[in-house]
Structures are given as structure tokens and as C-alpha cells.
């Protein structure tokens, strides 16, 4: 099978400052999504579904929880060549610093990749939400005899100014590239897209940051230490020298780069027919198998709400929210438009019944709206959190506000009666 000749490299990204405070104690790929998964599960699952089962995850910040998650989750047969390995930035005689960019991360790790037999390298981002059949992209790359393939998605004029935009000919070969073009330049950058995309005014091809390189070409490109980023340097410099294919993808895709995009992607899962389909058997999302009890709900009105395993819920109302594993929500509380990540452990009954200890989760008679509650939060009784655009951006030891979204930090202890 041709996919046995493909090696996947998942880029963990930098410090993840735009996702702060969710990245305060973990790397971007380790951020929990959808109540029970991690961001890194998305590209790994897409690879497994395409029968690409040799993967490296490159990271350099707060990688301990990511290492632990991958070690506990992706265990393949002893007789298989499949693996998912985390490579953190390391000092060697040739490299004494951090990864300086996406291409530099690959360059510094090349000695690990070259120990394996492969013809093609699939380079992926660790902070995107989508379900793509990489097998189709690999076959299109081989059939076109391209040296590089770039996954592209049609976008409208408003969104085009925030992406690297490609122009392709009638054979889907890339002819030019521009990074985040000014709106005045866009009329010259339309490409041929499907009739459905045209009807939505999505006439511009944006790079998704997903690439395929032929092995020999990637090795050559990595020999130039002055190029440190794929999107800003290697792709623009290569399209005129090496045959480059634009592989158009028209499914759901979002870049989880900010608190706002992260929040919208998670809340979007509560729709009756969500754009990101967790229920598709052929596009399964894999994660750590936990032996958790069933969720128990008492007297709660639920509407458009996703609830993970092991929760104990006595709230009055939960509306358009994602409730993560081991979450506890107390009597008479209301939760609206909120992503609650849940907890890593259950507290003992002695702690739960101790009036001097805040119970993990949401207490009684609380009102929580437009918020992200990170893992292991203890929110006391009668707490009111009402996020929205009326709030200014701010940060404290226990919470941050970004774009009107209140983010309660990992392990924060919010006292009884607190109001935001």
C-alpha cells in the first residue's frame, strides 16, 4: 500500500500565546476539545483513518501532558511498524536553540525521520479541527507527479486577507502565492472552484497549512538553514521551481488559533447537525480509552448540550454547552453557552462533604454564561459569571477575559458569591 511510504509530521506550534491561558500549563496540541479529546487527536485520527500510521509530533513548550496523553492513547501492535512519537526541541552539537519556525522544527528533527523508509512526507498542523481523507490527497499528489502538494480551502473575500492565498491553473497547479493580501489586490487572485463554492462567494484558495513533500526534495530544502517557515518562505520560494499541486478541500475546517475560534468550534458541536461530525464511523476521532462510569443527571433541563462520560449533574438548566468528563454541577445552577472541560479525578466523599473545601466543578445556585472552564476548576456556590462583549479584556490569577469570553484557569478556586 502506498500509505506505507508516507511519514506524517504533526507540528505542535509555538508557545500558543493566542490560546493563553489554556496553554499556560500545556502545549497547544494537548488542549482538551469536545469534552473528551485533545487537539492532537484530530490529525492523528485523520492519519489512522487513512492508514497512515507512522507519525511524529513536534513540540517544544509544556510537552509533559502531551507526552502522557500520546503514551496512554496510541499503543499499536508489537508486530506493527505503527507509532506516534513526540519529538521535543533538543540541543545537539548542530542545533543549540529552540525551533525558530515550522520548517526549522522539521530541519532540526530530520535525523529522526531519516531513520525510516518513506517516499512522501505529510506535514500537518496540531491546532486545526477538520476531517480530511489524506489518502485522496496522497493519491492526487502521486497521480499529478507533483513534488509538493498544498491542501487549500476556498474562502470568501473577507477571510482571504487573513490567509496565504494561492492561485491555481485549470490543472490545479499552483502558479503564484501571496501572504495575507490586502483587499484591494483580491480581484487578481480568484481561482477556479466548484459551483457550490462560487455560490457562496468562496473564490479564493487559502492554504490550510497541510503539505506533502517528496522525500528527496524535502531533504534538499532542509539544507538551507536560512528558511525557517513553510508558509512564509519555503512554499513561496518553491512553487516556481518545483511542480506544486493545489488539493482543494471543501469540507469543514477551522484553525484553532485564538480563544474565540476555540470557543466557537466547541460550542458548534452542540448544533443539531454539527459541521464537525463526531458520529461518522468512517471518520472516527480516537482518544484515550477511559474506564468511567455513566453520567448521572437529576432534574436538569438539557437543550443542545453535549455531555461526556462520568458526570454528576443536578443543575436546573444547561443550554448550548459542552460538558467534559467527570464534570460536577450543583443544584439550581444554570449553564449557558459554555465549554466545561471537566476534571482529571474524582474527589473523595469526605472532601465533597467538607464545608471548608470547594467541591470540584460548579457549585449550587450558580449562573455561568459565555465561558470556558478549564480542567479541575472549583467554582463555589452562588457564583455568577456572565461573559459577553460588555466585558473588557483582562487577566487575573484565576481567570482571563478575551473577546468577551471568560476563561476560568486550570485548577482555579473561585469563592462563594464571586461575580464576573
PDB file of C-alpha atoms in Angstrom, residues 80-340:
ATOM      1  CA  UNK A  80       3.336  -3.409  13.641  1.00  0.00           C
ATOM      2  CA  UNK A  81       5.575  -0.619  12.377  1.00  0.00           C
ATOM      3  CA  UNK A  82       2.964   1.925  13.519  1.00  0.00           C
ATOM      4  CA  UNK A  83       3.909   4.591  16.076  1.00  0.00           C
ATOM      5  CA  UNK A  84       3.154   8.092  17.327  1.00  0.00           C
ATOM      6  CA  UNK A  85       6.287   9.698  18.778  1.00  0.00           C
ATOM      7  CA  UNK A  86       6.640  13.114  20.388  1.00  0.00           C
ATOM      8  CA  UNK A  87       9.817  14.997  19.499  1.00  0.00           C
ATOM      9  CA  UNK A  88      10.533  17.999  21.706  1.00  0.00           C
ATOM     10  CA  UNK A  89      13.135  20.594  20.784  1.00  0.00           C
ATOM     11  CA  UNK A  90      16.511  19.277  21.858  1.00  0.00           C
ATOM     12  CA  UNK A  91      20.019  20.633  21.950  1.00  0.00           C
ATOM     13  CA  UNK A  92      22.521  18.840  19.746  1.00  0.00           C
ATOM     14  CA  UNK A  93      26.017  19.778  18.534  1.00  0.00           C
ATOM     15  CA  UNK A  94      24.370  21.227  15.398  1.00  0.00           C
ATOM     16  CA  UNK A  95      21.289  22.793  16.986  1.00  0.00           C
ATOM     17  CA  UNK A  96      21.575  24.664  20.262  1.00  0.00           C
ATOM     18  CA  UNK A  97      18.301  26.613  20.285  1.00  0.00           C
ATOM     19  CA  UNK A  98      14.514  26.382  20.146  1.00  0.00           C
ATOM     20  CA  UNK A  99      12.597  25.713  16.942  1.00  0.00           C
ATOM     21  CA  UNK A 100      12.502  29.040  15.104  1.00  0.00           C
ATOM     22  CA  UNK A 101       9.567  28.174  12.814  1.00  0.00           C
ATOM     23  CA  UNK A 102       7.719  25.301  11.171  1.00  0.00           C
ATOM     24  CA  UNK A 103      10.469  24.474   8.685  1.00  0.00           C
ATOM     25  CA  UNK A 104      13.177  24.847  11.313  1.00  0.00           C
ATOM     26  CA  UNK A 105      11.320  22.367  13.530  1.00  0.00           C
ATOM     27  CA  UNK A 106      11.368  19.822  10.691  1.00  0.00           C
ATOM     28  CA  UNK A 107      15.008  20.606   9.891  1.00  0.00           C
ATOM     29  CA  UNK A 108      16.158  20.084  13.480  1.00  0.00           C
ATOM     30  CA  UNK A 109      14.295  16.753  13.644  1.00  0.00           C
ATOM     31  CA  UNK A 110      15.328  15.377  10.235  1.00  0.00           C
ATOM     32  CA  UNK A 111      17.822  12.934  11.703  1.00  0.00           C
ATOM     33  CA  UNK A 112      14.925  11.164  13.418  1.00  0.00           C
ATOM     34  CA  UNK A 113      12.824  10.988  10.234  1.00  0.00           C
ATOM     35  CA  UNK A 114      15.630   9.693   8.053  1.00  0.00           C
ATOM     36  CA  UNK A 115      15.883   6.529  10.126  1.00  0.00           C
ATOM     37  CA  UNK A 116      12.648   5.424   8.454  1.00  0.00           C
ATOM     38  CA  UNK A 117      11.832   4.276   4.941  1.00  0.00           C
ATOM     39  CA  UNK A 118       9.429   6.715   3.224  1.00  0.00           C
ATOM     40  CA  UNK A 119       8.838   8.375  -0.134  1.00  0.00           C
ATOM     41  CA  UNK A 120       6.481  11.146   0.944  1.00  0.00           C
ATOM     42  CA  UNK A 121       6.159  13.400   3.982  1.00  0.00           C
ATOM     43  CA  UNK A 122       2.742  14.635   5.075  1.00  0.00           C
ATOM     44  CA  UNK A 123       3.104  17.790   7.177  1.00  0.00           C
ATOM     45  CA  UNK A 124       0.154  18.709   9.392  1.00  0.00           C
ATOM     46  CA  UNK A 125      -0.814  21.291  11.977  1.00  0.00           C
ATOM     47  CA  UNK A 126      -1.667  20.268  15.526  1.00  0.00           C
ATOM     48  CA  UNK A 127      -4.243  23.015  16.100  1.00  0.00           C
ATOM     49  CA  UNK A 128      -6.924  22.573  13.432  1.00  0.00           C
ATOM     50  CA  UNK A 129     -10.366  20.978  13.529  1.00  0.00           C
ATOM     51  CA  UNK A 130     -11.381  19.044  10.397  1.00  0.00           C
ATOM     52  CA  UNK A 131     -11.882  15.554   8.960  1.00  0.00           C
ATOM     53  CA  UNK A 132      -9.917  15.037   5.762  1.00  0.00           C
ATOM     54  CA  UNK A 133      -9.190  11.853   3.858  1.00  0.00           C
ATOM     55  CA  UNK A 134      -5.422  12.170   3.449  1.00  0.00           C
ATOM     56  CA  UNK A 135      -5.476   9.084   1.225  1.00  0.00           C
ATOM     57  CA  UNK A 136      -7.205  11.102  -1.510  1.00  0.00           C
ATOM     58  CA  UNK A 137      -4.642  13.879  -1.218  1.00  0.00           C
ATOM     59  CA  UNK A 138      -1.698  11.453  -1.372  1.00  0.00           C
ATOM     60  CA  UNK A 139      -3.145   9.759  -4.471  1.00  0.00           C
ATOM     61  CA  UNK A 140      -3.728  13.125  -6.169  1.00  0.00           C
ATOM     62  CA  UNK A 141      -0.133  14.105  -5.384  1.00  0.00           C
ATOM     63  CA  UNK A 142       1.239  10.910  -6.943  1.00  0.00           C
ATOM     64  CA  UNK A 143      -1.085  10.990  -9.965  1.00  0.00           C
ATOM     65  CA  UNK A 144      -0.100  14.584 -10.823  1.00  0.00           C
ATOM     66  CA  UNK A 145       3.617  13.764 -10.403  1.00  0.00           C
ATOM     67  CA  UNK A 146       3.921  16.826  -8.190  1.00  0.00           C
ATOM     68  CA  UNK A 147       6.919  17.476  -5.967  1.00  0.00           C
ATOM     69  CA  UNK A 148       4.817  19.435  -3.439  1.00  0.00           C
ATOM     70  CA  UNK A 149       1.095  19.403  -2.703  1.00  0.00           C
ATOM     71  CA  UNK A 150      -0.740  22.024  -0.663  1.00  0.00           C
ATOM     72  CA  UNK A 151      -4.194  21.455   0.787  1.00  0.00           C
ATOM     73  CA  UNK A 152      -6.327  24.502   0.012  1.00  0.00           C
ATOM     74  CA  UNK A 153      -9.815  25.564   1.005  1.00  0.00           C
ATOM     75  CA  UNK A 154     -11.971  28.105  -0.838  1.00  0.00           C
ATOM     76  CA  UNK A 155     -12.660  31.215   1.263  1.00  0.00           C
ATOM     77  CA  UNK A 156     -14.549  34.471   0.749  1.00  0.00           C
ATOM     78  CA  UNK A 157     -13.002  37.913   0.318  1.00  0.00           C
ATOM     79  CA  UNK A 158     -13.421  38.816   3.989  1.00  0.00           C
ATOM     80  CA  UNK A 159     -11.471  35.770   5.180  1.00  0.00           C
ATOM     81  CA  UNK A 160      -8.901  35.803   2.360  1.00  0.00           C
ATOM     82  CA  UNK A 161      -6.978  38.731   3.845  1.00  0.00           C
ATOM     83  CA  UNK A 162      -6.036  36.567   6.850  1.00  0.00           C
ATOM     84  CA  UNK A 163      -4.553  33.640   4.909  1.00  0.00           C
ATOM     85  CA  UNK A 164      -1.827  32.776   2.480  1.00  0.00           C
ATOM     86  CA  UNK A 165      -3.683  32.780  -0.864  1.00  0.00           C
ATOM     87  CA  UNK A 166      -2.708  30.580  -3.803  1.00  0.00           C
ATOM     88  CA  UNK A 167      -3.621  30.912  -7.436  1.00  0.00           C
ATOM     89  CA  UNK A 168      -4.002  27.685  -9.415  1.00  0.00           C
ATOM     90  CA  UNK A 169      -4.482  26.915 -13.113  1.00  0.00           C
ATOM     91  CA  UNK A 170      -7.048  24.593 -14.725  1.00  0.00           C
ATOM     92  CA  UNK A 171      -4.882  21.581 -13.806  1.00  0.00           C
ATOM     93  CA  UNK A 172      -4.783  22.636 -10.125  1.00  0.00           C
ATOM     94  CA  UNK A 173      -1.108  23.504 -10.369  1.00  0.00           C
ATOM     95  CA  UNK A 174      -0.066  26.456  -8.228  1.00  0.00           C
ATOM     96  CA  UNK A 175       1.108  29.456 -10.257  1.00  0.00           C
ATOM     97  CA  UNK A 176       1.513  32.124  -7.565  1.00  0.00           C
ATOM     98  CA  UNK A 177       1.224  32.792  -3.844  1.00  0.00           C
ATOM     99  CA  UNK A 178       0.627  35.845  -1.668  1.00  0.00           C
ATOM    100  CA  UNK A 179       0.636  36.053   2.133  1.00  0.00           C
ATOM    101  CA  UNK A 180      -2.387  37.832   3.701  1.00  0.00           C
ATOM    102  CA  UNK A 181      -3.180  40.041   0.700  1.00  0.00           C
ATOM    103  CA  UNK A 182      -4.716  43.488   1.008  1.00  0.00           C
ATOM    104  CA  UNK A 183      -8.381  43.555  -0.011  1.00  0.00           C
ATOM    105  CA  UNK A 184      -7.548  45.802  -2.967  1.00  0.00           C
ATOM    106  CA  UNK A 185      -5.428  43.001  -4.510  1.00  0.00           C
ATOM    107  CA  UNK A 186      -8.042  40.244  -4.300  1.00  0.00           C
ATOM    108  CA  UNK A 187      -9.674  40.682  -7.749  1.00  0.00           C
ATOM    109  CA  UNK A 188      -6.469  39.314  -9.299  1.00  0.00           C
ATOM    110  CA  UNK A 189      -6.346  36.268  -7.009  1.00  0.00           C
ATOM    111  CA  UNK A 190      -9.503  34.298  -7.799  1.00  0.00           C
ATOM    112  CA  UNK A 191      -9.144  30.624  -8.760  1.00  0.00           C
ATOM    113  CA  UNK A 192     -11.394  28.031 -10.360  1.00  0.00           C
ATOM    114  CA  UNK A 193     -13.593  26.494  -7.648  1.00  0.00           C
ATOM    115  CA  UNK A 194     -16.720  24.338  -7.651  1.00  0.00           C
ATOM    116  CA  UNK A 195     -20.145  25.785  -8.420  1.00  0.00           C
ATOM    117  CA  UNK A 196     -21.145  25.318  -4.784  1.00  0.00           C
ATOM    118  CA  UNK A 197     -18.183  27.371  -3.603  1.00  0.00           C
ATOM    119  CA  UNK A 198     -18.891  30.040  -6.227  1.00  0.00           C
ATOM    120  CA  UNK A 199     -22.474  30.317  -4.973  1.00  0.00           C
ATOM    121  CA  UNK A 200     -21.052  31.153  -1.543  1.00  0.00           C
ATOM    122  CA  UNK A 201     -18.562  33.683  -2.995  1.00  0.00           C
ATOM    123  CA  UNK A 202     -15.684  31.474  -1.840  1.00  0.00           C
ATOM    124  CA  UNK A 203     -13.460  32.167  -4.853  1.00  0.00           C
ATOM    125  CA  UNK A 204     -10.031  32.352  -3.211  1.00  0.00           C
ATOM    126  CA  UNK A 205      -7.840  29.363  -2.366  1.00  0.00           C
ATOM    127  CA  UNK A 206      -6.368  29.615   1.129  1.00  0.00           C
ATOM    128  CA  UNK A 207      -3.515  27.410   2.267  1.00  0.00           C
ATOM    129  CA  UNK A 208      -4.581  25.110   5.102  1.00  0.00           C
ATOM    130  CA  UNK A 209      -1.003  24.575   6.282  1.00  0.00           C
ATOM    131  CA  UNK A 210      -1.164  20.926   5.167  1.00  0.00           C
ATOM    132  CA  UNK A 211       1.603  19.842   2.789  1.00  0.00           C
ATOM    133  CA  UNK A 212       3.009  16.784   1.041  1.00  0.00           C
ATOM    134  CA  UNK A 213       6.678  16.794   0.017  1.00  0.00           C
ATOM    135  CA  UNK A 214       8.605  14.185  -1.909  1.00  0.00           C
ATOM    136  CA  UNK A 215      11.349  12.855   0.319  1.00  0.00           C
ATOM    137  CA  UNK A 216      14.351  13.934  -1.759  1.00  0.00           C
ATOM    138  CA  UNK A 217      13.012  17.439  -2.276  1.00  0.00           C
ATOM    139  CA  UNK A 218      12.322  17.933   1.424  1.00  0.00           C
ATOM    140  CA  UNK A 219      15.869  16.850   2.250  1.00  0.00           C
ATOM    141  CA  UNK A 220      17.227  19.384  -0.259  1.00  0.00           C
ATOM    142  CA  UNK A 221      15.032  22.185   1.051  1.00  0.00           C
ATOM    143  CA  UNK A 222      16.071  21.478   4.626  1.00  0.00           C
ATOM    144  CA  UNK A 223      19.708  22.018   3.696  1.00  0.00           C
ATOM    145  CA  UNK A 224      19.128  25.776   3.621  1.00  0.00           C
ATOM    146  CA  UNK A 225      19.223  26.980   7.266  1.00  0.00           C
ATOM    147  CA  UNK A 226      18.023  30.463   6.295  1.00  0.00           C
ATOM    148  CA  UNK A 227      14.474  29.279   5.586  1.00  0.00           C
ATOM    149  CA  UNK A 228      12.625  28.718   8.856  1.00  0.00           C
ATOM    150  CA  UNK A 229       8.936  28.672   7.907  1.00  0.00           C
ATOM    151  CA  UNK A 230       6.958  26.682   5.321  1.00  0.00           C
ATOM    152  CA  UNK A 231       4.130  29.143   4.719  1.00  0.00           C
ATOM    153  CA  UNK A 232       6.193  32.326   4.637  1.00  0.00           C
ATOM    154  CA  UNK A 233       9.342  31.137   2.892  1.00  0.00           C
ATOM    155  CA  UNK A 234       9.581  27.591   1.552  1.00  0.00           C
ATOM    156  CA  UNK A 235       6.217  27.474  -0.241  1.00  0.00           C
ATOM    157  CA  UNK A 236       6.528  30.910  -1.931  1.00  0.00           C
ATOM    158  CA  UNK A 237      10.110  30.156  -2.971  1.00  0.00           C
ATOM    159  CA  UNK A 238       9.344  26.633  -4.261  1.00  0.00           C
ATOM    160  CA  UNK A 239       6.221  27.000  -6.402  1.00  0.00           C
ATOM    161  CA  UNK A 240       8.116  28.374  -9.419  1.00  0.00           C
ATOM    162  CA  UNK A 241      10.930  25.813  -9.159  1.00  0.00           C
ATOM    163  CA  UNK A 242       9.049  22.629  -8.261  1.00  0.00           C
ATOM    164  CA  UNK A 243       5.730  21.308  -9.569  1.00  0.00           C
ATOM    165  CA  UNK A 244       3.198  22.169  -6.856  1.00  0.00           C
ATOM    166  CA  UNK A 245      -0.360  20.854  -6.706  1.00  0.00           C
ATOM    167  CA  UNK A 246      -3.302  22.612  -5.070  1.00  0.00           C
ATOM    168  CA  UNK A 247      -5.508  19.951  -3.495  1.00  0.00           C
ATOM    169  CA  UNK A 248      -8.905  21.541  -2.917  1.00  0.00           C
ATOM    170  CA  UNK A 249     -10.852  20.544   0.184  1.00  0.00           C
ATOM    171  CA  UNK A 250     -14.408  21.770   0.641  1.00  0.00           C
ATOM    172  CA  UNK A 251     -15.377  20.232   3.994  1.00  0.00           C
ATOM    173  CA  UNK A 252     -15.450  21.805   7.442  1.00  0.00           C
ATOM    174  CA  UNK A 253     -12.120  23.215   8.587  1.00  0.00           C
ATOM    175  CA  UNK A 254     -11.210  25.751  11.229  1.00  0.00           C
ATOM    176  CA  UNK A 255      -7.897  26.943  12.602  1.00  0.00           C
ATOM    177  CA  UNK A 256      -7.929  26.842  16.418  1.00  0.00           C
ATOM    178  CA  UNK A 257      -5.638  29.829  16.822  1.00  0.00           C
ATOM    179  CA  UNK A 258      -7.487  32.047  19.288  1.00  0.00           C
ATOM    180  CA  UNK A 259      -9.744  31.743  22.317  1.00  0.00           C
ATOM    181  CA  UNK A 260     -12.663  32.956  20.190  1.00  0.00           C
ATOM    182  CA  UNK A 261     -12.142  30.359  17.424  1.00  0.00           C
ATOM    183  CA  UNK A 262     -11.592  27.620  20.034  1.00  0.00           C
ATOM    184  CA  UNK A 263     -14.799  28.582  21.841  1.00  0.00           C
ATOM    185  CA  UNK A 264     -16.873  28.762  18.650  1.00  0.00           C
ATOM    186  CA  UNK A 265     -15.566  25.381  17.431  1.00  0.00           C
ATOM    187  CA  UNK A 266     -16.570  23.666  20.664  1.00  0.00           C
ATOM    188  CA  UNK A 267     -19.966  25.332  21.008  1.00  0.00           C
ATOM    189  CA  UNK A 268     -20.571  24.492  17.336  1.00  0.00           C
ATOM    190  CA  UNK A 269     -20.645  20.811  18.344  1.00  0.00           C
ATOM    191  CA  UNK A 270     -23.985  21.405  20.098  1.00  0.00           C
ATOM    192  CA  UNK A 271     -25.833  22.134  16.827  1.00  0.00           C
ATOM    193  CA  UNK A 272     -28.464  19.619  15.716  1.00  0.00           C
ATOM    194  CA  UNK A 273     -26.282  18.752  12.731  1.00  0.00           C
ATOM    195  CA  UNK A 274     -22.778  19.985  13.607  1.00  0.00           C
ATOM    196  CA  UNK A 275     -20.348  20.767  10.824  1.00  0.00           C
ATOM    197  CA  UNK A 276     -17.714  18.669  12.593  1.00  0.00           C
ATOM    198  CA  UNK A 277     -19.235  15.178  12.706  1.00  0.00           C
ATOM    199  CA  UNK A 278     -18.139  13.123  15.703  1.00  0.00           C
ATOM    200  CA  UNK A 279     -20.650  10.408  14.827  1.00  0.00           C
ATOM    201  CA  UNK A 280     -19.253   9.327  11.447  1.00  0.00           C
ATOM    202  CA  UNK A 281     -17.923   5.755  11.713  1.00  0.00           C
ATOM    203  CA  UNK A 282     -15.622   6.145   8.724  1.00  0.00           C
ATOM    204  CA  UNK A 283     -14.077   9.319  10.185  1.00  0.00           C
ATOM    205  CA  UNK A 284     -13.716   8.371  13.818  1.00  0.00           C
ATOM    206  CA  UNK A 285     -11.851  10.552  16.257  1.00  0.00           C
ATOM    207  CA  UNK A 286      -9.725   8.452  18.601  1.00  0.00           C
ATOM    208  CA  UNK A 287      -8.623   9.347  22.093  1.00  0.00           C
ATOM    209  CA  UNK A 288      -7.632   7.780  25.393  1.00  0.00           C
ATOM    210  CA  UNK A 289      -9.968   4.972  26.455  1.00  0.00           C
ATOM    211  CA  UNK A 290     -11.124   5.786  29.993  1.00  0.00           C
ATOM    212  CA  UNK A 291     -12.987   3.373  32.268  1.00  0.00           C
ATOM    213  CA  UNK A 292     -15.505   5.929  33.519  1.00  0.00           C
ATOM    214  CA  UNK A 293     -19.000   5.380  34.906  1.00  0.00           C
ATOM    215  CA  UNK A 294     -22.090   6.583  33.094  1.00  0.00           C
ATOM    216  CA  UNK A 295     -23.206  10.184  33.522  1.00  0.00           C
ATOM    217  CA  UNK A 296     -25.951  10.815  36.108  1.00  0.00           C
ATOM    218  CA  UNK A 297     -28.388  13.714  35.575  1.00  0.00           C
ATOM    219  CA  UNK A 298     -31.031  14.710  38.129  1.00  0.00           C
ATOM    220  CA  UNK A 299     -33.787  17.240  37.408  1.00  0.00           C
ATOM    221  CA  UNK A 300     -31.890  19.113  34.681  1.00  0.00           C
ATOM    222  CA  UNK A 301     -33.413  20.663  31.564  1.00  0.00           C
ATOM    223  CA  UNK A 302     -30.951  19.986  28.751  1.00  0.00           C
ATOM    224  CA  UNK A 303     -31.018  21.722  25.369  1.00  0.00           C
ATOM    225  CA  UNK A 304     -28.428  21.333  22.602  1.00  0.00           C
ATOM    226  CA  UNK A 305     -25.887  20.056  25.090  1.00  0.00           C
ATOM    227  CA  UNK A 306     -23.053  17.558  24.696  1.00  0.00           C
ATOM    228  CA  UNK A 307     -22.253  15.622  27.902  1.00  0.00           C
ATOM    229  CA  UNK A 308     -19.185  13.373  28.254  1.00  0.00           C
ATOM    230  CA  UNK A 309     -18.808  10.331  30.500  1.00  0.00           C
ATOM    231  CA  UNK A 310     -18.624  10.210  34.267  1.00  0.00           C
ATOM    232  CA  UNK A 311     -20.533  13.416  35.087  1.00  0.00           C
ATOM    233  CA  UNK A 312     -22.804  14.099  38.075  1.00  0.00           C
ATOM    234  CA  UNK A 313     -25.261  16.850  37.170  1.00  0.00           C
ATOM    235  CA  UNK A 314     -28.037  18.369  39.291  1.00  0.00           C
ATOM    236  CA  UNK A 315     -28.312  21.724  37.531  1.00  0.00           C
ATOM    237  CA  UNK A 316     -31.618  23.406  36.762  1.00  0.00           C
ATOM    238  CA  UNK A 317     -30.725  24.127  33.140  1.00  0.00           C
ATOM    239  CA  UNK A 318     -27.893  23.551  30.676  1.00  0.00           C
ATOM    240  CA  UNK A 319     -28.263  25.148  27.246  1.00  0.00           C
ATOM    241  CA  UNK A 320     -25.934  25.015  24.212  1.00  0.00           C
ATOM    242  CA  UNK A 321     -22.940  23.823  26.209  1.00  0.00           C
ATOM    243  CA  UNK A 322     -20.253  21.139  26.128  1.00  0.00           C
ATOM    244  CA  UNK A 323     -19.763  19.347  29.451  1.00  0.00           C
ATOM    245  CA  UNK A 324     -16.490  17.416  29.754  1.00  0.00           C
ATOM    246  CA  UNK A 325     -15.520  14.237  31.564  1.00  0.00           C
ATOM    247  CA  UNK A 326     -16.082  13.918  35.342  1.00  0.00           C
ATOM    248  CA  UNK A 327     -17.893  17.265  35.496  1.00  0.00           C
ATOM    249  CA  UNK A 328     -19.986  18.027  38.555  1.00  0.00           C
ATOM    250  CA  UNK A 329     -22.701  20.722  38.521  1.00  0.00           C
ATOM    251  CA  UNK A 330     -24.660  21.520  41.667  1.00  0.00           C
ATOM    252  CA  UNK A 331     -28.349  22.095  42.428  1.00  0.00           C
ATOM    253  CA  UNK A 332     -30.247  25.027  40.878  1.00  0.00           C
ATOM    254  CA  UNK A 333     -27.321  26.114  38.682  1.00  0.00           C
ATOM    255  CA  UNK A 334     -27.712  27.385  35.127  1.00  0.00           C
ATOM    256  CA  UNK A 335     -25.066  26.899  32.431  1.00  0.00           C
ATOM    257  CA  UNK A 336     -25.481  28.603  29.037  1.00  0.00           C
ATOM    258  CA  UNK A 337     -23.169  28.754  26.009  1.00  0.00           C
ATOM    259  CA  UNK A 338     -20.255  27.340  27.987  1.00  0.00           C
ATOM    260  CA  UNK A 339     -17.477  24.803  27.497  1.00  0.00           C
ATOM    261  CA  UNK A 340     -16.718  22.999  30.760  1.00  0.00           C
TER     262      UNK A 340
END
